[in-house]
Short mmCIF file of C-alpha atoms in Angstrom, two decimals:
data_model
loop_
_atom_site.label_atom_id
_atom_site.label_comp_id
_atom_site.label_asym_id
_atom_site.label_seq_id
_atom_site.Cartn_x
_atom_site.Cartn_y
_atom_site.Cartn_z
CA MET Y 185 42.69 77.62 -45.36
CA ASP Y 186 40.07 77.49 -48.28
CA VAL Y 187 39.00 74.02 -48.90
CA LYS Y 188 36.78 73.40 -51.84
CA LEU Y 189 34.13 70.67 -51.44
CA GLY Y 190 32.56 68.28 -53.84
CA LEU Y 191 33.46 65.59 -56.46
CA ARG Y 192 33.14 68.04 -59.27
CA THR Y 193 33.67 71.73 -59.67
CA PHE Y 194 31.75 72.35 -62.89
CA ASP Y 195 28.23 72.98 -63.64
CA GLU Y 196 26.04 70.29 -65.21
CA SER Y 197 25.40 72.38 -68.37
CA VAL Y 198 29.17 72.45 -68.91
CA ALA Y 199 29.37 68.82 -70.03
CA SER Y 200 27.12 69.48 -73.03
CA ASN Y 201 28.90 72.64 -74.34
CA PRO Y 202 31.04 71.68 -77.40
CA LYS Y 203 32.72 75.14 -77.82
CA ARG Y 204 36.54 74.74 -77.77
CA ARG Y 205 38.53 77.68 -76.19
CA PRO Y 206 42.20 78.41 -76.87
CA ASP Y 207 42.54 80.06 -73.42
CA LEU Y 208 41.66 76.82 -71.70
CA TYR Y 209 44.20 75.01 -73.80
CA GLU Y 210 46.83 77.44 -72.36
CA LYS Y 211 45.45 76.76 -68.86
CA ALA Y 212 45.87 73.01 -69.50
CA VAL Y 213 49.51 73.51 -70.59
CA LYS Y 214 49.99 75.42 -67.31
CA LEU Y 215 48.46 72.57 -65.44
CA LYS Y 216 50.80 70.11 -67.07
CA GLU Y 217 53.76 72.35 -66.36
CA HIS Y 218 52.87 72.02 -62.51
CA GLY Y 219 53.16 68.23 -62.84
CA GLY Y 220 49.59 67.38 -63.91
CA ASP Y 221 48.74 64.25 -65.81
CA VAL Y 222 47.50 66.01 -68.89
CA HIS Y 223 47.10 64.73 -72.49
CA LEU Y 224 46.67 67.09 -75.24
CA THR Y 225 46.62 66.60 -78.96
CA GLU Y 226 47.50 68.63 -82.04
CA GLU Y 227 43.78 69.30 -82.67
CA ASP Y 228 43.57 70.73 -79.09
CA LYS Y 229 46.53 73.03 -79.81
CA GLU Y 230 44.96 74.33 -82.92
CA LYS Y 231 41.39 74.70 -81.84
CA GLY Y 232 41.48 74.75 -77.94
CA ILE Y 233 39.77 72.53 -75.63
CA THR Y 234 36.19 72.61 -74.13
CA LYS Y 235 35.55 73.87 -70.58
CA TYR Y 236 34.28 70.40 -69.68
CA MET Y 237 37.68 68.92 -70.80
CA PHE Y 238 39.64 71.47 -68.76
CA MET Y 239 37.57 71.24 -65.66
CA ARG Y 240 37.79 67.33 -65.68
CA MET Y 241 41.55 67.62 -66.20
CA ARG Y 242 41.71 69.93 -63.18
CA ASP Y 243 39.59 67.80 -61.00
CA GLU Y 244 41.35 64.62 -61.93
CA ASN Y 245 44.80 66.14 -61.13
CA SER Y 246 43.69 66.94 -57.61
CA THR Y 247 41.93 65.16 -54.72
CA THR Y 248 38.61 66.56 -55.86
CA GLY Y 249 37.75 63.41 -57.90
CA SER Y 250 38.84 60.98 -55.17
CA LEU Y 251 38.42 62.55 -51.80
CA GLY Y 252 35.64 65.02 -52.68
CA PHE Y 253 37.66 68.06 -51.66
CA ARG Y 254 40.75 70.07 -52.50
CA ILE Y 255 42.97 72.45 -50.79
CA GLN Y 256 42.26 75.57 -52.75
CA GLY Y 257 44.74 77.64 -50.77
CA ALA Y 258 46.31 78.13 -47.33
CA MET Y 259 48.10 80.90 -45.58
CA LEU Y 260 50.02 80.71 -42.30
CA ASN Y 261 51.61 83.89 -40.87
CA GLY Y 262 51.34 85.56 -44.19
CA GLN Y 263 53.08 82.78 -46.16
CA ARG Y 264 51.36 80.71 -48.81
CA LEU Y 265 51.42 76.96 -48.10
CA SER Y 266 49.80 75.67 -51.22
CA HIS Y 267 49.03 76.73 -54.62
CA ARG Y 268 45.76 76.13 -56.72
CA TYR Y 269 47.68 73.96 -59.27
CA ALA Y 270 49.67 72.01 -56.76
CA SER Y 271 47.75 71.68 -53.61
CA GLY Y 272 47.89 67.95 -53.51
CA ARG Y 273 47.01 64.98 -55.62
CA THR Y 274 47.03 62.35 -52.92
CA MET Y 275 45.81 61.99 -49.26
CA ALA Y 276 49.29 62.08 -48.13
CA ASP Y 277 49.76 65.55 -49.86
CA CYS Y 278 46.59 66.84 -48.21
CA ARG Y 279 47.86 65.66 -44.64
CA GLN Y 280 51.11 67.51 -45.20
CA THR Y 281 49.42 70.61 -46.15
CA LEU Y 282 47.08 70.43 -43.24
CA ARG Y 283 49.67 69.63 -40.96
CA ALA Y 284 51.72 72.69 -42.10
CA PHE Y 285 48.65 74.80 -41.57
CA LEU Y 286 47.85 73.52 -38.16
CA GLN Y 287 51.34 73.42 -36.90
CA ALA Y 288 50.82 76.45 -34.63
CA ALA Y 289 47.26 75.55 -33.54
CA SER Y 290 46.56 74.43 -30.02
CA PRO Y 291 44.91 70.99 -29.42
CA LEU Y 292 41.65 73.01 -28.44
CA GLN Y 293 41.74 74.88 -31.80
CA LYS Y 294 42.09 71.56 -33.77
CA GLN Y 295 39.22 70.07 -31.91
CA SER Y 296 37.15 73.09 -32.36
CA ILE Y 297 37.74 73.18 -36.16
CA VAL Y 298 36.70 69.47 -36.39
CA THR Y 299 33.59 69.90 -33.98
CA ARG Y 300 32.36 72.91 -36.14
CA LEU Y 301 32.87 70.90 -39.35
CA GLN Y 302 30.95 68.03 -37.96
CA ALA Y 303 28.01 70.30 -37.00
CA ILE Y 304 27.98 71.73 -40.47
CA HIS Y 305 27.83 68.15 -41.76
CA ASP Y 306 25.03 67.13 -39.54
CA ALA Y 307 23.00 70.22 -40.16
CA ALA Y 308 23.30 69.83 -43.88
CA SER Y 309 22.53 66.10 -43.91
CA ALA Y 310 19.32 66.79 -41.92
CA SER Y 311 18.22 69.87 -44.06
CA ASP Y 312 15.34 69.33 -46.46
CA TRP Y 313 16.34 72.57 -48.15
CA PHE Y 314 19.96 71.46 -48.68
CA ALA Y 315 18.76 68.21 -50.31
CA GLN Y 316 17.07 70.33 -52.95
CA GLN Y 317 20.16 72.35 -53.82
CA GLU Y 318 23.00 71.68 -56.35
CA VAL Y 319 26.35 73.01 -54.59
CA ILE Y 320 29.12 73.67 -56.90
CA GLY Y 321 32.43 75.38 -55.97
CA SER Y 322 31.46 76.00 -52.55
CA SER Y 323 34.24 75.90 -49.84
CA VAL Y 324 34.69 75.73 -46.08
CA LEU Y 325 36.99 78.24 -44.52
CA LEU Y 326 39.24 77.16 -41.63
CA VAL Y 327 40.67 79.71 -39.40
CA TYR Y 328 42.42 79.82 -35.99
CA ASP Y 329 43.94 82.63 -34.03
CA GLY Y 330 47.83 82.30 -33.75
CA LYS Y 331 47.84 84.44 -30.54
CA ASP Y 332 44.72 83.12 -28.68
CA PRO Y 333 44.71 79.47 -28.24
CA HIS Y 334 41.01 79.38 -27.74
CA LYS Y 335 39.79 81.03 -30.93
CA ALA Y 336 39.05 78.79 -34.10
CA GLY Y 337 36.36 78.08 -36.34
CA SER Y 338 35.08 76.91 -39.79
CA TRP Y 339 32.50 78.46 -42.21
CA MET Y 340 30.72 77.57 -45.19
CA ILE Y 341 31.56 80.18 -48.00
CA ASP Y 342 31.09 80.71 -51.76
CA PHE Y 343 27.59 79.96 -52.86
CA GLY Y 344 27.76 81.88 -56.13
CA ARG Y 345 27.06 78.70 -58.16
CA THR Y 346 24.52 77.09 -55.65
CA GLY Y 347 21.08 76.71 -56.90
CA PRO Y 348 17.87 74.52 -56.82
CA ALA Y 349 18.36 70.99 -58.25
CA PRO Y 350 15.61 69.42 -60.43
CA HIS Y 351 15.33 66.66 -57.84
CA ARG Y 352 16.51 65.74 -54.26
CA LEU Y 353 20.17 65.03 -53.97
CA ASN Y 354 22.11 62.99 -51.30
CA HIS Y 355 25.32 65.00 -51.98
CA ASN Y 356 27.40 61.79 -51.43
CA SER Y 357 27.05 60.02 -54.76
CA LYS Y 358 29.46 60.28 -57.67
CA TRP Y 359 28.27 62.47 -60.62
CA ILE Y 360 26.88 60.89 -63.78
CA GLN Y 361 25.62 63.48 -66.34
CA GLY Y 362 22.02 64.13 -65.47
CA ASN Y 363 22.02 63.08 -61.91
CA TYR Y 364 23.16 66.54 -60.67
CA GLU Y 365 25.05 65.07 -57.69
CA ASP Y 366 27.85 67.19 -56.38
CA GLY Y 367 29.56 65.08 -53.66
CA TYR Y 368 29.47 67.93 -51.12
CA LEU Y 369 28.81 65.96 -48.11
CA PHE Y 370 31.12 63.00 -49.29
CA GLY Y 371 33.96 65.56 -49.55
CA LEU Y 372 33.04 67.32 -46.09
CA GLY Y 373 33.08 63.77 -44.54
CA GLN Y 374 36.48 62.81 -45.80
CA LEU Y 375 37.90 66.18 -44.75
CA ILE Y 376 36.45 65.58 -41.24
CA GLN Y 377 37.96 62.09 -41.01
CA ILE Y 378 41.43 63.26 -42.12
CA LEU Y 379 41.38 66.34 -39.81
CA ARG Y 380 40.20 64.19 -36.82
CA SER Y 381 42.97 61.60 -37.30
CA GLU Y 382 45.48 64.45 -37.97
CA ALA Y 383 44.72 66.04 -34.56
CA ASP Y 384 45.79 62.70 -33.01
CA THR Y 385 49.06 62.31 -34.75
CA ASP Y 386 51.15 64.45 -32.19
CA ILE Y 387 52.48 61.50 -30.12
CA PRO Y 388 55.84 61.89 -28.59
CA LEU Y 389 58.05 59.28 -30.15
CA ASP Y 390 61.50 58.07 -28.73
CA PRO Y 391 63.37 55.79 -30.98
CA ARG Y 392 64.77 54.13 -27.97
CA ASP Y 393 61.36 52.88 -26.73
CA TRP Y 394 60.85 50.66 -29.91
CA SER Y 395 62.27 47.11 -30.47
CA TYR Y 396 61.88 44.74 -33.39
CA ARG Y 397 59.16 42.13 -33.38
CA ALA Y 398 58.68 40.97 -37.02
CA GLU Y 399 58.35 41.97 -40.51
CA GLY Y 400 56.65 41.16 -43.88
CA ARG Y 401 57.23 42.28 -47.45
CA ASP Y 402 55.96 45.84 -46.88
CA CYS Y 403 56.60 46.85 -43.19
CA ILE Y 404 58.56 46.06 -40.05
CA VAL Y 405 56.41 45.76 -36.78
CA ALA Y 406 58.22 47.38 -33.76
CA GLY Y 407 56.78 46.88 -30.14
CA TYR Y 408 56.69 49.55 -27.54
CA THR Y 409 59.02 49.09 -24.47
CA GLY Y 410 58.64 52.61 -23.02
CA THR Y 411 56.55 54.04 -20.24
CA ALA Y 412 54.05 56.50 -22.00
CA PRO Y 413 50.59 55.43 -21.06
CA GLU Y 414 49.16 56.28 -24.62
CA CYS Y 415 51.54 53.78 -26.09
CA GLN Y 416 51.19 50.82 -23.92
CA GLY Y 417 50.41 47.61 -25.72
CA LYS Y 418 50.78 49.39 -29.10
CA VAL Y 419 52.97 48.44 -32.08
CA LEU Y 420 54.48 50.75 -34.81
CA ARG Y 421 54.20 49.62 -38.45
CA LEU Y 422 57.28 50.91 -40.28
CA ALA Y 423 57.01 51.15 -43.90
CA LYS Y 424 59.88 49.85 -46.29
CA THR Y 425 60.98 51.74 -49.33
CA THR Y 426 59.39 48.95 -51.44
CA SER Y 427 56.03 49.71 -49.91
CA THR Y 428 56.26 53.54 -50.21
CA LYS Y 429 57.14 53.36 -53.67
CA ARG Y 430 54.12 50.98 -54.64
CA PHE Y 431 51.79 53.45 -53.12
CA ARG Y 432 53.23 56.73 -54.76
CA GLY Y 433 50.58 57.87 -57.40
CA THR Y 434 47.63 56.15 -55.52
CA VAL Y 435 44.78 57.99 -53.95
CA ALA Y 436 46.29 57.51 -50.34
CA GLY Y 437 49.97 58.26 -51.43
CA HIS Y 438 51.44 56.29 -48.42
CA PRO Y 439 50.92 52.73 -47.12
CA ALA Y 440 50.25 53.90 -43.55
CA ILE Y 441 47.42 56.17 -44.84
CA ALA Y 442 46.00 53.44 -47.04
CA TYR Y 443 45.83 50.86 -44.26
CA ASN Y 444 44.31 53.26 -41.79
CA SER Y 445 41.62 54.48 -44.40
CA PHE Y 446 40.91 50.93 -45.42
CA VAL Y 447 40.25 49.80 -41.66
CA GLN Y 448 38.26 52.86 -41.03
CA ALA Y 449 36.03 52.47 -44.03
CA LEU Y 450 35.49 48.73 -44.07
CA ALA Y 451 36.22 47.11 -40.83
CA VAL Y 452 35.20 49.48 -38.11
CA PRO Y 453 31.59 49.97 -39.44
CA ARG Y 454 31.03 46.23 -39.41
CA LEU Y 455 33.20 45.03 -36.38
CA GLY Y 456 32.96 48.17 -34.15
CA ASP Y 457 34.99 48.24 -30.99
CA ALA Y 458 36.50 44.75 -31.90
CA VAL Y 459 38.80 46.70 -34.40
CA ASP Y 460 41.62 49.11 -33.50
CA PRO Y 461 42.35 50.96 -36.68
CA GLY Y 462 45.36 52.59 -35.08
CA ARG Y 463 46.45 56.07 -36.09
CA VAL Y 464 48.80 57.65 -38.62
CA VAL Y 465 51.71 59.28 -36.62
CA SER Y 466 54.15 61.87 -37.51
CA VAL Y 467 57.78 61.00 -37.59
CA THR Y 468 60.97 62.81 -38.29
CA PRO Y 469 63.95 61.66 -40.54
CA GLU Y 470 65.98 61.77 -37.28
CA PHE Y 471 63.58 59.33 -35.63
CA MET Y 472 63.49 57.13 -38.50
CA GLN Y 473 67.27 56.95 -38.89
CA GLU Y 474 67.79 56.01 -35.22
CA VAL Y 475 65.01 53.36 -35.44
CA ALA Y 476 66.46 51.98 -38.64
CA ALA Y 477 69.85 51.50 -37.17
CA ALA Y 478 68.38 49.70 -34.16
CA MET Y 479 66.01 47.55 -36.27
CA ASP Y 480 68.88 46.51 -38.74
CA LYS Y 481 70.66 44.85 -35.87
CA ALA Y 482 67.84 42.60 -35.07
CA ARG Y 483 66.48 41.88 -38.75
CA PRO Y 484 67.27 38.74 -40.53
CA GLN Y 485 69.88 39.29 -43.08
CA PHE Y 486 67.90 38.26 -46.11
CA ARG Y 487 65.30 40.98 -44.96
CA VAL Y 488 68.00 43.58 -44.81
CA ALA Y 489 69.07 42.65 -48.25
CA GLU Y 490 65.51 42.96 -49.61
CA ALA Y 491 64.54 46.43 -48.54
CA GLN Y 492 65.42 49.20 -46.09
CA LEU Y 493 63.12 51.39 -43.91
CA ASP Y 494 62.00 54.51 -45.72
CA VAL Y 495 63.77 57.02 -43.36
CA GLU Y 496 62.39 59.92 -45.34
CA SER Y 497 58.75 58.99 -44.76
CA PRO Y 498 56.88 61.67 -42.69
CA PHE Y 499 54.10 59.23 -41.67
CA GLN Y 500 53.97 55.74 -40.04
#
């Protein structure tokens, strides 16, 4: 898997180049055909668009501008898992692609990838040399061996557009023309956080082990009644259709991901072990259908009339 890092993928000089190019207009049209939120005018059609306009469109129609990384491409057993124009616009999209890529990886391989990425992040953060470089268009390559459960790794690649910056960079700030910030470390940190939580989603869930406790506008809270040690004392927040609809089109893309990210980013740094951010878990339609049938028997009728569980949701 090739993951391009940074909050921008264009050079600083691109922003000040006024030249319009018809070929970039055609690329923008192609981006729109793949579902991108692209706005073009008749003048653009006649004269073309600037490289800056196109690069901004491409970044804004991916997770580059929000998460600081985008999945540029992924292969598993010779099959392509993502496309450069449609590799994901939300965190939920990224999670689904990452999950598909890691489906054959062993727990050790998943941990090895995360550990290696964290080592890269720590080394780059501490490097005086790295602080003086502008890193544009660089990626990390994630690889694991489908036959040997012990072989996996991550590497920094693509440095063709890396070069000295006019001043020290923190690689975490958003880009404003003239500050040369690239967001490389911000994106790498976001990728590590998602991969780390994704490695913990493989919890065996039995719909018979969850019972109705309470609910609000957005979710139903189910309590655990089974015997699995890792689930003792836990509750499962089950998203309703009203909630998942509201989060479509947002950076998170799903209420469970939004909640987990919010707690991780704001509450945990301030309250530490006093906060349990929980984890996003994988669910199947079959699991959700059985749970929904059981929950509806215990739910107040006015709640049932308001909204149903989103049985198609892959996360909870």
